[in-house]
Tab-separated table of C-alpha atoms in Angstrom:
chain	number	residue	atom	x	y	z
A	76	UNK	CA	90.813	100.341	65.389
A	77	UNK	CA	89.215	99.805	68.794
A	78	UNK	CA	89.827	96.043	68.648
A	79	UNK	CA	93.463	96.523	67.627
A	80	UNK	CA	94.038	99.007	70.460
A	81	UNK	CA	92.367	96.683	72.975
A	82	UNK	CA	94.645	93.824	71.888
A	83	UNK	CA	97.783	95.951	72.213
A	84	UNK	CA	96.667	97.197	75.664
A	85	UNK	CA	95.953	93.674	76.896
A	86	UNK	CA	99.394	92.487	75.793
A	87	UNK	CA	101.032	95.475	77.489
A	88	UNK	CA	99.276	94.704	80.753
A	89	UNK	CA	100.326	91.039	80.675
A	90	UNK	CA	104.011	91.615	79.845
A	91	UNK	CA	106.110	89.778	82.414
A	92	UNK	CA	109.473	88.122	82.934
A	93	UNK	CA	110.257	84.996	84.915
A	94	UNK	CA	112.981	85.183	87.553
A	95	UNK	CA	114.971	81.963	87.307
A	96	UNK	CA	118.305	83.363	88.578
A	97	UNK	CA	119.386	86.218	90.804
A	98	UNK	CA	118.448	89.455	89.036
A	99	UNK	CA	119.264	93.159	89.254
A	100	UNK	CA	117.110	95.883	87.698
A	101	UNK	CA	119.162	99.064	87.368
A	102	UNK	CA	117.051	101.055	84.890
A	103	UNK	CA	113.374	101.948	84.725
A	104	UNK	CA	111.106	99.003	83.898
A	105	UNK	CA	107.390	98.401	83.329
A	106	UNK	CA	107.712	94.625	83.119
A	107	UNK	CA	106.120	92.454	85.797
A	108	UNK	CA	108.650	90.267	87.620
A	109	UNK	CA	107.591	86.708	88.529
A	110	UNK	CA	109.656	84.365	90.706
A	111	UNK	CA	109.387	80.872	89.211
A	112	UNK	CA	112.295	79.329	91.168
A	113	UNK	CA	112.927	79.231	94.918
A	114	UNK	CA	115.842	80.873	96.757
A	115	UNK	CA	116.438	83.674	94.237
A	116	UNK	CA	116.888	87.425	94.662
A	117	UNK	CA	115.573	90.506	92.885
A	118	UNK	CA	117.336	93.824	93.471
A	119	UNK	CA	116.116	97.247	92.321
A	120	UNK	CA	119.123	99.578	92.224
A	121	UNK	CA	120.691	102.688	90.648
A	122	UNK	CA	117.602	104.876	91.323
A	123	UNK	CA	115.528	102.622	89.066
A	124	UNK	CA	111.732	102.375	89.192
A	125	UNK	CA	109.790	99.151	88.626
A	126	UNK	CA	106.283	100.343	87.737
A	127	UNK	CA	103.479	97.974	86.706
A	128	UNK	CA	99.698	98.392	86.624
A	129	UNK	CA	99.301	95.817	89.397
A	130	UNK	CA	101.379	93.030	90.968
A	131	UNK	CA	104.797	94.421	90.085
A	132	UNK	CA	106.608	91.537	91.812
A	133	UNK	CA	104.996	88.106	92.253
A	134	UNK	CA	106.473	85.501	94.602
A	135	UNK	CA	103.378	83.319	95.096
A	136	UNK	CA	104.030	79.742	96.254
A	137	UNK	CA	107.782	80.357	96.387
A	138	UNK	CA	110.277	79.674	99.187
A	139	UNK	CA	113.287	81.700	100.286
A	140	UNK	CA	113.065	84.515	97.746
A	141	UNK	CA	114.339	88.025	98.520
A	142	UNK	CA	113.332	91.414	97.115
A	143	UNK	CA	115.713	94.309	97.859
A	144	UNK	CA	114.901	97.914	96.999
A	145	UNK	CA	117.982	100.113	97.295
A	146	UNK	CA	118.019	103.754	98.360
A	147	UNK	CA	116.595	105.986	95.621
A	148	UNK	CA	114.823	103.095	93.871
A	149	UNK	CA	111.099	102.280	93.822
A	150	UNK	CA	108.641	99.422	93.300
A	151	UNK	CA	105.052	100.485	92.663
A	152	UNK	CA	101.702	99.744	91.157
A	153	UNK	CA	100.232	102.709	89.313
A	154	UNK	CA	96.727	101.370	88.751
A	155	UNK	CA	95.897	98.400	90.998
A	156	UNK	CA	97.150	96.649	94.117
A	157	UNK	CA	99.985	94.406	95.357
A	158	UNK	CA	103.290	96.067	94.534
A	159	UNK	CA	104.947	92.955	96.008
A	160	UNK	CA	102.859	89.824	96.603
A	161	UNK	CA	103.938	86.480	98.075
A	162	UNK	CA	100.715	84.558	98.633
A	163	UNK	CA	101.294	81.063	100.077
A	164	UNK	CA	105.048	81.737	100.197
A	165	UNK	CA	107.604	80.569	102.764
A	166	UNK	CA	110.335	82.825	104.162
A	167	UNK	CA	109.731	85.700	101.752
A	168	UNK	CA	112.138	88.573	102.540
A	169	UNK	CA	111.566	92.212	101.562
A	170	UNK	CA	114.392	94.609	102.403
A	171	UNK	CA	113.465	98.219	101.596
A	172	UNK	CA	115.766	101.231	101.641
A	173	UNK	CA	113.832	103.083	98.943
A	174	UNK	CA	110.090	103.269	98.323
A	175	UNK	CA	107.380	100.608	97.869
A	176	UNK	CA	103.834	101.763	97.216
A	177	UNK	CA	100.488	100.882	95.698
A	178	UNK	CA	97.938	103.156	94.081
A	179	UNK	CA	95.214	100.994	95.620
A	180	UNK	CA	95.648	98.266	98.257
A	181	UNK	CA	98.587	96.335	99.660
A	182	UNK	CA	102.068	97.623	98.954
A	183	UNK	CA	103.218	94.252	100.347
A	184	UNK	CA	100.974	91.212	100.744
A	185	UNK	CA	102.002	87.817	102.154
A	186	UNK	CA	98.649	86.261	102.943
A	187	UNK	CA	98.598	82.500	103.587
A	188	UNK	CA	102.381	82.633	104.064
A	189	UNK	CA	104.854	81.471	106.706
A	190	UNK	CA	107.977	83.285	107.881
A	191	UNK	CA	107.737	86.492	105.842
A	192	UNK	CA	110.294	89.110	106.859
A	193	UNK	CA	109.847	92.797	105.963
A	194	UNK	CA	112.520	95.362	106.883
A	195	UNK	CA	111.798	99.037	106.212
A	196	UNK	CA	115.050	100.855	106.871
A	197	UNK	CA	115.695	104.402	108.094
A	198	UNK	CA	114.563	106.929	105.472
A	199	UNK	CA	112.594	104.293	103.521
A	200	UNK	CA	108.855	104.509	102.798
A	201	UNK	CA	106.095	101.931	102.320
A	202	UNK	CA	102.556	103.135	101.671
A	203	UNK	CA	99.249	102.329	99.983
A	204	UNK	CA	95.719	103.649	99.953
A	205	UNK	CA	94.584	100.786	102.213
A	206	UNK	CA	95.954	97.734	104.060
A	207	UNK	CA	99.533	98.750	103.270
A	208	UNK	CA	101.117	95.534	104.611
A	209	UNK	CA	98.722	92.593	104.717
A	210	UNK	CA	98.850	89.138	106.269
A	211	UNK	CA	95.074	89.096	106.527
A	212	UNK	CA	94.258	85.378	106.425
A	213	UNK	CA	93.918	82.958	109.334
A	214	UNK	CA	96.766	80.752	108.065
A	215	UNK	CA	99.405	83.507	107.879
A	216	UNK	CA	102.026	82.827	110.542
A	217	UNK	CA	105.424	83.812	111.936
A	218	UNK	CA	105.853	87.024	109.953
A	219	UNK	CA	108.269	89.733	111.134
A	220	UNK	CA	107.953	93.434	110.295
A	221	UNK	CA	110.780	95.730	111.422
A	222	UNK	CA	110.389	99.449	110.774
A	223	UNK	CA	112.917	102.247	111.121
A	224	UNK	CA	111.389	104.392	108.355
A	225	UNK	CA	107.797	105.321	107.490
A	226	UNK	CA	104.822	103.018	106.817
A	227	UNK	CA	101.409	104.573	106.234
A	228	UNK	CA	98.007	104.350	104.534
A	229	UNK	CA	95.913	107.120	102.999
A	230	UNK	CA	92.397	105.646	102.862
A	231	UNK	CA	89.867	106.987	105.356
A	232	UNK	CA	88.755	103.748	106.969
A	233	UNK	CA	91.197	100.854	106.498
A	234	UNK	CA	94.381	99.624	108.168
A	235	UNK	CA	98.085	100.251	107.688
A	236	UNK	CA	99.354	96.864	108.930
A	237	UNK	CA	96.729	94.130	109.182
A	238	UNK	CA	96.746	90.527	110.346
A	239	UNK	CA	93.744	88.223	110.626
A	240	UNK	CA	92.498	87.652	114.184
A	241	UNK	CA	93.542	83.979	113.942
A	242	UNK	CA	96.949	84.660	112.364
A	243	UNK	CA	99.619	83.585	114.860
A	244	UNK	CA	103.236	84.086	115.836
A	245	UNK	CA	103.776	87.438	114.128
A	246	UNK	CA	106.138	90.178	115.320
A	247	UNK	CA	106.144	93.935	114.676
A	248	UNK	CA	109.022	96.137	115.864
A	249	UNK	CA	108.810	99.904	115.388
A	250	UNK	CA	112.246	101.271	116.199
A	251	UNK	CA	113.163	104.710	117.507
A	252	UNK	CA	112.609	107.179	114.654
A	253	UNK	CA	110.188	104.832	112.934
A	254	UNK	CA	106.671	106.018	112.168
A	255	UNK	CA	103.583	103.933	111.389
A	256	UNK	CA	100.325	105.781	110.802
A	257	UNK	CA	97.092	106.144	108.895
A	258	UNK	CA	95.818	109.406	107.486
A	259	UNK	CA	92.245	108.226	108.103
A	260	UNK	CA	90.312	106.853	111.059
A	261	UNK	CA	90.946	103.141	110.560
A	262	UNK	CA	93.089	101.019	112.861
A	263	UNK	CA	96.774	101.660	112.265
A	264	UNK	CA	98.004	98.211	113.364
A	265	UNK	CA	95.749	95.166	113.728
A	266	UNK	CA	97.408	92.224	115.474
A	267	UNK	CA	96.356	88.607	115.170
A	268	UNK	CA	96.858	86.131	118.021
A	269	UNK	CA	99.901	85.050	120.058
A	270	UNK	CA	101.885	87.851	118.462
A	271	UNK	CA	104.098	90.707	119.667
A	272	UNK	CA	104.363	94.428	119.016
A	273	UNK	CA	107.274	96.477	120.393
A	274	UNK	CA	107.208	100.246	119.947
A	275	UNK	CA	110.042	102.735	120.440
A	276	UNK	CA	108.881	105.086	117.676
A	277	UNK	CA	105.524	106.640	116.780
A	278	UNK	CA	102.260	104.851	116.004
A	279	UNK	CA	99.305	107.103	115.302
A	280	UNK	CA	95.908	107.355	113.691
A	281	UNK	CA	94.170	110.301	112.079
A	282	UNK	CA	91.793	110.623	115.048
A	283	UNK	CA	92.625	110.252	118.743
A	284	UNK	CA	89.290	108.448	119.161
A	285	UNK	CA	90.315	105.710	116.693
A	286	UNK	CA	92.430	102.616	117.320
A	287	UNK	CA	96.167	103.061	116.906
A	288	UNK	CA	96.637	99.402	117.915
A	289	UNK	CA	94.012	96.656	118.042
A	290	UNK	CA	94.599	93.165	119.431
A	291	UNK	CA	92.067	91.315	117.300
A	292	UNK	CA	92.974	87.925	118.752
A	293	UNK	CA	94.122	86.581	122.118
A	294	UNK	CA	97.487	86.196	123.884
A	295	UNK	CA	99.274	89.156	122.284
A	296	UNK	CA	102.014	91.149	124.029
A	297	UNK	CA	102.328	94.871	123.317
A	298	UNK	CA	105.481	96.497	124.734
A	299	UNK	CA	105.757	100.305	124.824
A	300	UNK	CA	109.346	101.455	125.322
A	301	UNK	CA	111.669	104.399	125.713
A	302	UNK	CA	110.401	107.634	124.125
A	303	UNK	CA	107.832	105.879	121.955
A	304	UNK	CA	104.490	107.557	121.295
A	305	UNK	CA	101.018	106.150	120.709
A	306	UNK	CA	98.426	108.599	119.360
A	307	UNK	CA	95.045	106.879	119.448
A	308	UNK	CA	93.477	104.054	121.456
A	309	UNK	CA	95.101	100.710	122.321
A	310	UNK	CA	92.285	98.165	122.229
A	311	UNK	CA	91.610	94.469	122.562
A	312	UNK	CA	88.651	92.945	120.757
A	313	UNK	CA	85.604	91.744	122.647
A	314	UNK	CA	85.925	88.154	123.826
A	315	UNK	CA	89.725	88.021	123.644
A	316	UNK	CA	91.836	86.864	126.586
A	317	UNK	CA	95.478	86.901	127.624
A	318	UNK	CA	96.397	90.185	125.931
A	319	UNK	CA	99.220	91.928	127.777
A	320	UNK	CA	100.271	95.593	127.778
A	321	UNK	CA	103.813	96.225	129.005
A	322	UNK	CA	105.371	99.643	129.710
A	323	UNK	CA	109.124	100.271	129.782
A	324	UNK	CA	109.726	104.009	129.975
A	325	UNK	CA	112.287	104.063	132.783
A	326	UNK	CA	112.234	103.988	136.568
A	327	UNK	CA	110.150	106.756	138.119
A	328	UNK	CA	108.586	107.805	134.817
A	329	UNK	CA	104.913	108.594	134.410
A	330	UNK	CA	102.873	107.980	131.272
A	331	UNK	CA	99.310	107.972	129.983
A	332	UNK	CA	97.665	105.703	127.416
A	333	UNK	CA	94.001	105.319	126.551
A	334	UNK	CA	92.892	101.695	126.336
A	335	UNK	CA	89.737	99.777	125.504
A	336	UNK	CA	88.995	96.146	126.337
A	337	UNK	CA	90.821	93.745	128.647
A	338	UNK	CA	94.606	93.812	129.160
A	339	UNK	CA	96.974	92.584	131.811
A	340	UNK	CA	99.177	95.592	132.666
A	341	UNK	CA	102.872	95.338	133.535
A	342	UNK	CA	105.536	97.964	134.215
A	343	UNK	CA	108.899	96.420	133.318
A	344	UNK	CA	110.835	99.013	135.351
A	345	UNK	CA	109.065	98.227	138.597
A	346	UNK	CA	106.955	101.404	138.758
């Protein structure tokens, strides 16, 4: 009986479908979705939930694929990590108006990729226990993350958005009303090198003595705008150079940020 049950369980875990044409999932599914052709789309709609033990959507080694999660719909892993994974992909697009989350690590992972584009729209949520959005390899490049909703992690000591220190050309924009945070004491956003972060929303960590933003590599530009808030320390790693901290809160405005490490400071309003 044990052997029969183990065989059934193994088959259930490995159940998957190949995506060879544009596809819409409009009812609840527990079947892993695997892109096997470039330039295709997967849409989760009609309040549907795609729930798999781990790796709900796989776009590894693919180019130009798009995953869209509509309002009220969800993509999740209920046991492992990587709700959406595009390792070694090119121009992966994730457009979220619903919810994407992982019971363990990495709601979205695009390590070793080029040109990934993640949009988390107003009212949408992306979260994981740790490393919620990950481009954490040195050959990840030119990714764009735009947030108008909520992105967060729940683990005590890891990151919410993480790039490798040698990952280059990445861009993070946190719009007004957007919130990026960790419930623990890890770094909320870890930048790579030659990358940009623009904040008009809220970026915070669970402890004001922890890093809200860390420039792990060199030549990053962090721009703090409008009514944006940073709760935690803005730091640059030891040995880095060329990191720039720009403020744009309006002419005649005062502000206070706690920093650690070397930055070139600029006030874009001439204060």
